[in-house]
């Protein structure tokens, strides 16, 4: 699909009116893309409409951007700037007010050197959009990173998260019937050392940090030899570099339960401070998300659990030129998009055990 056709397809995505009814506990919804049913919850409606196949349009658009710009969407390149424009335009068409705050680059990150020749000085941009509805002191923040490494187009890492989040935002709409405001942030310069997310969190006042009830991170959620990981909110899955904040356990439970309800066995994975959740964990904000695995190797047990090849990386093209549109497990991506959509919808209506503002302020 070419650039122009991708844009036309996006125009057709209109925000849907979603029921906020939470009284009818419906069974697992079917996956057809039919109109929402009235007695589904907002979470179920969002998961039924923001599908992996719909999100794939955005993945193709990101691939096309990279292809026209030397095969990359890295920080400091035209491919990154066009990625910002694509995301901002799509959000505006869905009715959102969109900000693209500038972020200074340069030696401030704490991630390992990613190599390459990406810009290490100058500026980049985050993209931020929030629903006009819902409590602004109980914000559900969904975050992904919009940049690739210099070596490739970054379609699994993190085009998958970008496409999922963008589709979910478009389907939710800016005036969704939510209890808690939903904020969508597309971070710049993650691959330069979490630069965009660190600047974002540091730029918030203490009050504004406390207004964030939770952060859901989606980074690499479609690996071709992937698994179904949920970030470890309760400390049960190995050594975390940072202790997750209260409420992270509730996030892990909601996302795990959604996967299990759809017949997918999920496993915990520790926070290791190599994605945009890091600054939120450090700020003691409840944090979680799903992850398909990237450079790690799939074990025999994981291959038995999920299929795929034991002894091979989850994503053999991680940070390489071949992380392109062919580097996506479509069924896995579909289930991960479903889980993220469900999670955002669920927390937008009910904090599900994440501490409310009054208890966060008392920490
Ligand atoms: Zn990533």
Coordinates of C-alpha atoms and ligand atoms in Angstrom, one line a residue:
X1 CA 0.0 0.0 0.0
X2 CA 1.4 3.4 -1.0
X3 CA 1.4 6.5 1.1
X4 CA -1.6 8.2 -0.5
X5 CA -3.8 5.2 -0.2
X6 CA -2.7 4.7 3.4
X7 CA -3.9 8.2 4.2
X8 CA -7.2 7.6 2.5
X9 CA -7.7 4.5 4.5
X10 CA -7.0 6.3 7.7
X11 CA -9.6 9.0 6.9
X12 CA -12.2 6.3 6.9
X13 CA -11.5 5.4 10.5
X14 CA -14.0 7.4 12.5
X15 CA -14.3 7.3 16.3
X16 CA -17.1 5.0 17.4
X17 CA -19.6 5.7 20.0
X18 CA -18.8 3.2 22.8
X19 CA -21.0 2.2 25.6
X20 CA -19.6 2.8 29.0
X21 CA -22.0 0.3 30.6
X22 CA -20.1 -1.8 33.0
X23 CA -22.9 -3.8 34.6
X24 CA -23.2 -6.6 31.9
X25 CA -20.4 -9.0 32.3
X26 CA -20.3 -10.4 28.8
X27 CA -18.3 -13.5 27.8
X28 CA -15.3 -13.2 25.6
X29 CA -16.6 -11.3 22.5
X30 CA -16.3 -12.6 19.0
X31 CA -13.5 -11.1 16.9
X32 CA -15.6 -9.9 13.9
X33 CA -15.4 -6.2 13.2
X34 CA -19.1 -5.6 13.6
X35 CA -20.8 -2.6 15.2
X36 CA -20.4 -2.5 19.0
X37 CA -23.1 -4.3 21.0
X38 CA -24.9 -2.2 23.6
X39 CA -24.2 -4.4 26.6
X40 CA -20.5 -4.8 26.1
X41 CA -18.3 -2.9 28.3
X42 CA -16.2 0.0 26.9
X43 CA -13.1 -2.3 27.2
X44 CA -14.8 -5.0 25.2
X45 CA -16.1 -2.6 22.6
X46 CA -12.7 -1.1 22.2
X47 CA -11.0 -4.5 21.9
X48 CA -13.6 -5.6 19.3
X49 CA -13.1 -2.5 17.1
X50 CA -9.4 -1.6 17.5
X51 CA -8.2 -4.8 15.8
X52 CA -4.7 -5.9 14.7
X53 CA -5.9 -5.9 11.1
X54 CA -7.1 -2.3 11.4
X55 CA -3.8 -1.3 13.1
X56 CA -1.9 -3.0 10.3
X57 CA -2.7 -0.1 8.0
X58 CA -0.5 2.1 10.3
X59 CA 2.3 -0.4 10.2
X60 CA 2.2 -0.3 6.4
X61 CA 2.3 3.5 6.5
X62 CA 5.4 3.5 8.8
X63 CA 7.0 0.9 6.4
X64 CA 6.3 3.2 3.5
X65 CA 7.8 6.2 5.4
X66 CA 11.0 4.3 6.0
X67 CA 11.2 3.0 2.5
X68 CA 11.1 6.6 1.2
X69 CA 13.7 7.8 3.6
X70 CA 16.7 5.4 3.4
X71 CA 15.1 2.5 5.3
X72 CA 14.9 4.2 8.7
X73 CA 12.7 6.3 10.9
X74 CA 15.5 7.1 13.4
X75 CA 15.8 10.3 15.5
X76 CA 17.1 13.2 13.5
X77 CA 16.0 11.8 10.1
X78 CA 13.2 12.8 7.7
X79 CA 11.7 9.4 8.4
X80 CA 11.2 10.4 12.0
X81 CA 9.7 13.7 11.2
X82 CA 7.3 12.1 8.7
X83 CA 6.3 9.5 11.4
X84 CA 5.4 12.4 13.7
X85 CA 3.3 14.0 11.0
X86 CA 1.5 10.7 10.2
X87 CA 0.6 10.1 13.8
X88 CA -0.4 13.7 14.5
X89 CA -2.5 13.9 11.3
X90 CA -4.2 10.6 12.1
X91 CA -5.0 11.8 15.7
X92 CA -6.3 15.1 14.5
X93 CA -8.6 13.4 12.0
X94 CA -10.0 11.4 14.9
X95 CA -10.8 14.7 16.7
X96 CA -8.0 15.0 19.1
X97 CA -6.1 18.2 20.0
X98 CA -2.5 17.2 19.4
X99 CA 0.7 18.6 20.8
X100 CA 4.2 17.8 19.5
X101 CA 6.5 19.2 22.3
X102 CA 10.1 19.6 21.5
X103 CA 12.7 17.6 23.4
X104 CA 16.3 18.4 23.7
X105 CA 18.8 15.6 22.8
X106 CA 22.3 15.1 24.0
X107 CA 24.0 12.9 26.5
X108 CA 21.1 12.8 29.0
X109 CA 20.0 9.2 28.4
X110 CA 20.9 6.2 30.6
X111 CA 20.5 3.5 28.0
X112 CA 23.4 1.7 26.4
X113 CA 24.9 3.1 23.2
X114 CA 22.9 1.9 20.3
X115 CA 25.6 2.6 17.8
X116 CA 24.9 4.1 14.4
X117 CA 25.1 7.7 13.5
X118 CA 21.8 9.1 14.7
X119 CA 21.7 12.7 16.0
X120 CA 23.1 13.1 19.5
X121 CA 22.5 16.8 19.6
X122 CA 19.7 19.0 18.6
X123 CA 16.0 18.3 19.3
X124 CA 13.3 15.8 18.6
X125 CA 9.6 15.7 19.3
X126 CA 7.1 13.7 21.4
X127 CA 3.4 13.5 20.2
X128 CA 0.7 13.9 22.9
X129 CA -3.1 13.7 22.7
X130 CA -5.7 13.3 25.4
X131 CA -9.4 12.7 25.5
X132 CA -11.4 15.8 26.4
X133 CA -13.6 13.5 28.6
X134 CA -12.8 11.9 31.9
X135 CA -11.1 12.9 35.1
X136 CA -7.8 14.7 34.4
X137 CA -6.5 13.8 37.8
X138 CA -6.9 10.1 37.1
X139 CA -5.1 9.9 33.8
X140 CA -4.6 6.5 32.0
X141 CA -1.4 7.1 30.1
X142 CA -0.6 4.8 27.1
X143 CA 2.9 5.1 25.8
X144 CA 5.0 3.8 22.8
X145 CA 8.1 5.0 21.1
X146 CA 7.9 6.5 17.6
X147 CA 11.6 6.3 16.6
X148 CA 13.4 3.4 15.1
X149 CA 17.2 2.6 15.3
X150 CA 19.3 4.0 12.4
X151 CA 19.8 0.5 11.1
X152 CA 16.2 -0.3 10.1
X153 CA 12.6 0.8 9.7
X154 CA 11.6 -0.4 13.2
X155 CA 8.3 -2.0 12.3
X156 CA 8.2 -4.5 15.2
X157 CA 10.3 -2.1 17.4
X158 CA 8.2 -0.1 17.9
X159 CA 6.0 0.3 14.9
X160 CA 3.8 -2.4 16.5
X161 CA 3.2 -0.3 19.6
X162 CA 2.7 2.8 17.5
X163 CA 0.1 1.2 15.2
X164 CA -1.7 -0.4 18.1
X165 CA -1.9 2.8 20.1
X166 CA -2.9 4.9 17.1
X167 CA -5.7 2.6 16.1
X168 CA -6.9 2.4 19.7
X169 CA -6.9 6.2 20.0
X170 CA -8.8 6.6 16.7
X171 CA -11.4 4.1 17.7
X172 CA -11.8 5.5 21.2
X173 CA -12.1 9.1 20.0
X174 CA -11.5 12.4 21.8
X175 CA -14.9 12.5 23.5
X176 CA -15.2 8.9 24.6
X177 CA -17.5 7.9 27.4
X178 CA -14.7 7.4 29.9
X179 CA -14.5 8.0 33.7
X180 CA -10.7 8.7 33.5
X181 CA -9.0 10.7 30.8
X182 CA -6.9 8.7 28.4
X183 CA -3.6 10.2 27.3
X184 CA -1.7 8.8 24.3
X185 CA 2.0 9.6 24.2
X186 CA 4.3 8.7 21.3
X187 CA 7.9 9.2 22.7
X188 CA 10.8 10.4 20.6
X189 CA 14.4 9.2 20.9
X190 CA 13.7 6.1 23.0
X191 CA 16.5 4.4 21.1
X192 CA 18.9 7.2 22.1
X193 CA 18.4 6.3 25.8
X194 CA 14.7 6.9 26.7
X195 CA 15.3 10.6 26.0
X196 CA 11.7 11.5 25.1
X197 CA 10.1 9.7 28.0
X198 CA 12.6 11.0 30.6
X199 CA 12.1 14.6 29.3
X200 CA 8.3 14.1 29.5
X201 CA 8.2 12.8 33.1
X202 CA 10.8 15.4 34.3
X203 CA 8.7 18.1 32.6
X204 CA 5.7 17.3 34.7
X205 CA 5.2 19.0 38.1
X206 CA 4.8 16.7 41.1
X207 CA 1.1 17.4 40.9
X208 CA 1.0 16.5 37.3
X209 CA 2.9 13.3 37.9
X210 CA 0.4 12.3 40.6
X211 CA -2.5 13.0 38.1
X212 CA -1.3 10.0 36.2
X213 CA -3.0 6.9 37.6
X214 CA -1.0 4.5 35.6
X215 CA 1.2 4.0 32.5
X216 CA 0.7 1.3 30.0
X217 CA 3.8 0.7 27.8
X218 CA 3.7 -1.1 24.4
X219 CA 7.1 -1.7 22.9
X220 CA 7.7 -4.7 20.6
X221 CA 4.4 -6.5 20.6
X222 CA 4.5 -8.4 17.4
X223 CA 7.8 -10.4 17.2
X224 CA 7.8 -13.1 14.6
X225 CA 9.0 -15.8 17.1
X226 CA 7.4 -14.0 20.0
X227 CA 5.8 -14.8 23.3
X228 CA 3.0 -13.3 25.5
X229 CA 4.7 -11.5 28.3
X230 CA 3.2 -9.1 30.8
X231 CA 5.4 -6.8 32.8
X232 CA 5.9 -8.0 36.3
X233 CA 3.9 -5.7 38.6
X234 CA 4.1 -7.8 41.8
X235 CA 7.8 -8.7 41.8
X236 CA 7.2 -12.4 41.3
X237 CA 9.1 -12.8 38.0
X238 CA 12.7 -12.0 38.8
X239 CA 14.9 -9.1 39.8
X240 CA 13.5 -5.8 38.8
X241 CA 16.0 -2.9 38.5
X242 CA 13.3 -0.7 40.0
X243 CA 10.5 -1.8 42.3
X244 CA 7.2 -1.2 40.6
X245 CA 4.8 1.2 42.2
X246 CA 1.6 0.2 44.0
X247 CA -1.0 -0.5 41.4
X248 CA 1.4 -2.3 39.0
X249 CA 0.1 -5.6 40.4
X250 CA -3.4 -4.6 39.3
X251 CA -2.2 -3.8 35.8
X252 CA -0.4 -7.1 35.5
X253 CA -3.6 -8.9 36.6
X254 CA -6.0 -7.1 34.2
X255 CA -3.7 -7.7 31.2
X256 CA -2.9 -11.3 32.1
X257 CA -6.6 -12.1 32.7
X258 CA -7.5 -10.8 29.3
X259 CA -4.9 -12.9 27.5
X260 CA -5.9 -16.0 29.5
X261 CA -9.6 -15.4 28.9
X262 CA -8.8 -15.6 25.2
X263 CA -7.0 -18.9 25.6
X264 CA -3.4 -17.4 25.6
X265 CA -1.2 -18.4 28.5
X266 CA 0.7 -15.3 29.6
X267 CA 4.0 -15.1 31.6
X268 CA 5.5 -12.3 33.6
X269 CA 8.6 -10.5 32.6
X270 CA 10.7 -8.1 34.8
X271 CA 11.1 -4.4 34.3
X272 CA 14.7 -4.0 33.1
X273 CA 14.7 -0.2 32.4
X274 CA 15.2 -0.5 28.7
X275 CA 11.9 1.0 27.5
X276 CA 9.8 4.1 28.2
X277 CA 8.3 2.7 31.3
X278 CA 11.6 3.3 33.1
X279 CA 11.0 7.0 34.0
X280 CA 7.5 6.2 35.1
X281 CA 8.6 3.4 37.4
X282 CA 11.3 5.7 38.8
X283 CA 8.6 8.3 39.4
X284 CA 6.6 5.7 41.4
X285 CA 3.8 5.7 38.9
X286 CA 1.9 2.4 38.5
X287 CA 3.2 0.8 35.3
X288 CA 2.6 -2.2 33.1
X289 CA 2.1 -3.6 29.6
X290 CA 2.6 -6.4 27.2
X291 CA 5.7 -7.5 25.4
X292 CA 6.5 -10.2 22.8
X293 CA 10.2 -10.4 23.5
X294 CA 12.9 -9.0 21.3
X295 CA 16.6 -10.0 21.5
X296 CA 16.1 -12.7 24.0
X297 CA 16.1 -16.4 23.1
X298 CA 12.9 -18.5 23.3
X299 CA 13.3 -21.4 25.7
X300 CA 12.1 -25.0 25.1
X301 CA 9.4 -24.4 27.7
X302 CA 8.3 -21.2 26.0
X303 CA 8.2 -22.9 22.6
X304 CA 6.0 -25.7 24.1
X305 CA 3.7 -23.0 25.6
X306 CA 3.4 -20.7 22.6
X307 CA 4.8 -22.5 19.6
X308 CA 7.7 -21.1 17.5
X309 CA 11.4 -22.0 17.5
X310 CA 13.2 -22.8 20.7
X311 CA 16.8 -21.6 20.8
X312 CA 16.1 -18.7 18.4
X313 CA 15.5 -15.1 19.2
X314 CA 12.0 -13.8 19.7
X315 CA 12.8 -11.2 17.1
X316 CA 15.7 -12.2 14.8
X317 CA 15.5 -8.8 13.1
X318 CA 15.6 -6.8 16.3
X319 CA 17.5 -3.5 15.6
X320 CA 18.3 -4.7 12.1
X321 CA 17.4 -3.6 8.6
X322 CA 15.0 -6.6 8.3
X323 CA 12.7 -5.3 11.0
X324 CA 10.3 -4.5 8.2
X325 CA 6.7 -5.2 7.4
X326 CA 7.4 -8.9 7.0
X327 CA 8.8 -9.0 10.5
X328 CA 5.4 -9.2 12.2
X329 CA 3.5 -12.2 13.6
X330 CA 0.0 -11.2 12.6
X331 CA -2.0 -13.5 15.0
X332 CA 0.3 -12.5 17.9
X333 CA -0.1 -8.8 17.0
X334 CA -3.9 -9.2 16.9
X335 CA -4.0 -10.7 20.4
X336 CA -1.6 -8.1 21.7
X337 CA -3.6 -5.2 20.2
X338 CA -6.7 -6.8 21.7
X339 CA -5.0 -6.9 25.1
X340 CA -3.8 -3.3 25.0
X341 CA -7.2 -2.0 23.8
X342 CA -9.0 -4.0 26.5
X343 CA -6.6 -2.7 29.2
X344 CA -7.0 0.9 28.2
X345 CA -10.7 0.6 28.0
X346 CA -10.9 -1.1 31.4
X347 CA -8.8 1.4 33.2
X348 CA -10.5 4.3 31.5
X349 CA -13.7 3.2 33.2
X350 CA -12.4 1.8 36.5
X351 CA -9.0 1.9 38.1
X352 CA -9.4 -1.8 39.0
X353 CA -7.3 -1.6 42.2
X354 CA -4.8 1.0 41.1
X355 CA -4.6 3.6 43.9
X356 CA -6.8 6.6 43.3
X357 CA -5.4 10.2 43.4
X358 CA -6.0 10.6 47.1
X359 CA -3.9 7.6 48.0
X360 CA -1.2 8.5 45.5
X361 CA -0.9 11.9 47.0
X362 CA -0.3 10.3 50.4
X363 CA 2.6 8.1 49.3
Ligands
LIG1 ZN1 11.6 -0.4 21.3

